Amino acid sequence: MNKPLSMTGQKVMLVPQGEFELVRNPRDELLQAWDAADEFLLNHLDEIKVRSRHGKLLILNDAFGALAVALANHPVYSWNDSCLAQQALRDNLLANGYPSDQVKTNPGIHFPTVAVDCVLIKIPKALALLEHQLYALRRVLHSDTRIIAAGMARNIHRSTLNLFETILGPTATTRARKKSRLILVERDQSLNEGQSPYPDSYELQVDRTTYRIINHASLFCRDRLDRGSQLLLENMPAADRFRRIVDLGCGNGVIGIIAAALNPGASMLFCDESYMAIASAEENFQNAFARSRAATFRVDDGLQGVDSDHHDLVLINPPFHQQHSVGDATAWQMFKQARRVLTAGGELRIVGNRHLAYHSKLKKLFGNCETIASDSKFVVLSSIKQK
Ligand SMILES: C[S@@+](CC[C@H](N)C(=O)[O-])C[C@H]1O[C@@H](n2cnc3c(N)ncnc32)[C@H](O)[C@@H]1O
């Protein structure tokens, strides 16, 4: 069945709390900004009559703000690792007649510390993030706090339920509705053993230097160097040629850290849309260079707000997933932004999955693209911004 559209042509979520016009970030007119699990959860809250008098709500991992907007007349705190998700929430609050700061959000990786009366959790893609969040939750739950998680059934496994059971207490799941499920959790106050194992770390040996790379819970490839990143590290541009280097979508910062080591005189800019990525990159950079090097760390959507024609090298291992969906729109946006911030003669060097055909995209954008290296799965490509 087609979803209703508003007067402005946006998709509208119809739930017992009202009708809400919602968009995604990045914008995608074809895809909805909420899923059946959001609808199930909002219907359930209405059935059990959670109303504003039930006090403070904490919402975790609300991808585009659907839950927080529908519940914005409650005192709501929304925690999200993604600044794109936070921007979607602000946009959707405004579109539905609220001020953009109606719902409080986290300014960094830390969790709120005040007690909450109801916690709503959307199951994140990274199980490690869920594990970390469940430990952090123990500090804000009181004996009557309701804990309800929601997700698409395909993303809820035995291992997901085990986390709830071992960290918080007895856990039950509902029947599936439109392929989504709710997880209902009772806090067992006697379960207090253990703590979050994140950030965790691995050792990386490059030339004769060993780096200890720490990774906060939401990070891509937390326990080892990703094969694509490794191929890029093995095929970095020649040392000591660059003055201003950007690591875009830096994750834990490994690519930029090695670029900094190869170019001791260069200033470094690390950018990622994830708070936990930037916290990891900053800590890893400080461990690698102590106070001897300065660098800038930005949580933002790509290179938004970064000066044009200013950098001479941009390095990218582009994302392939956003939340639970897959595509190359973000990679394309990153390539365009990289071209904008490069000086004439500056280089974009990337690694990507062979099947994504980034070569033709870069050729179209820069007018040139050289294959530097490849293996059965990945390819390292270089494009130069023409004068
Ligand atoms: C494939 S990972 C690469 C991480 C790291 N550079 C490496 O090679 O190990 C892609 C990174 O892009 C980040 N990312 C995704 N969308 C982004 C956006 N719009 N702006 C900035 N970073 C983004 C993700 O958070 C993730 O850290």
Coordinates of C-alpha atoms and ligand atoms in Angstrom, one line a residue, residues 84 220 226 229 247-252 254-255 271-274 277 300-302 317-319 330 333-334, ligand 1:
L84 CA 23.4 12.9 10.6
F220 CA 33.6 -0.1 11.7
D226 CA 40.0 -3.7 7.5
S229 CA 42.2 0.2 4.7
D247 CA 41.2 11.9 6.4
L248 CA 37.5 11.9 5.4
G249 CA 35.3 9.3 7.0
C250 CA 38.3 8.7 9.3
G251 CA 36.8 6.1 11.6
N252 CA 39.5 5.4 14.2
V254 CA 44.4 4.9 11.0
I255 CA 44.7 6.2 7.5
C271 CA 36.3 14.2 9.7
D272 CA 33.6 11.7 10.5
E273 CA 29.8 11.8 11.1
S274 CA 30.2 9.5 14.2
A277 CA 34.8 7.6 15.4
D300 CA 30.1 16.7 10.7
D301 CA 28.5 15.6 7.4
G302 CA 31.5 15.1 5.2
N317 CA 37.8 4.7 2.5
P318 CA 34.1 5.5 1.8
P319 CA 31.2 4.0 3.7
T330 CA 27.6 9.0 0.5
Q333 CA 29.0 13.1 -2.0
M334 CA 32.4 12.7 -0.4
Ligands
LIG1 C1 34.5 2.3 5.6 S1 34.6 3.3 7.1 C2 36.3 3.8 7.0 C3 36.9 4.1 8.3 C4 38.5 4.4 8.3 N1 38.8 5.5 7.4 C5 39.2 3.1 7.9 O1 39.7 3.1 6.7 O2 39.3 2.2 8.7 C6 33.7 4.8 6.5 C7 33.6 5.9 7.6 O3 32.8 6.9 7.0 C8 32.0 7.6 8.0 N2 30.9 8.3 7.4 C9 29.8 7.8 6.9 N3 29.0 8.8 6.4 C10 29.7 9.9 6.6 C11 29.4 11.3 6.3 N4 28.3 11.7 5.7 N5 30.3 12.2 6.7 C12 31.5 11.9 7.3 N6 31.8 10.6 7.6 C13 30.9 9.6 7.2 C14 31.6 6.4 8.9 O4 31.2 6.8 10.2 C15 32.9 5.5 8.9 O5 33.7 5.8 10.0

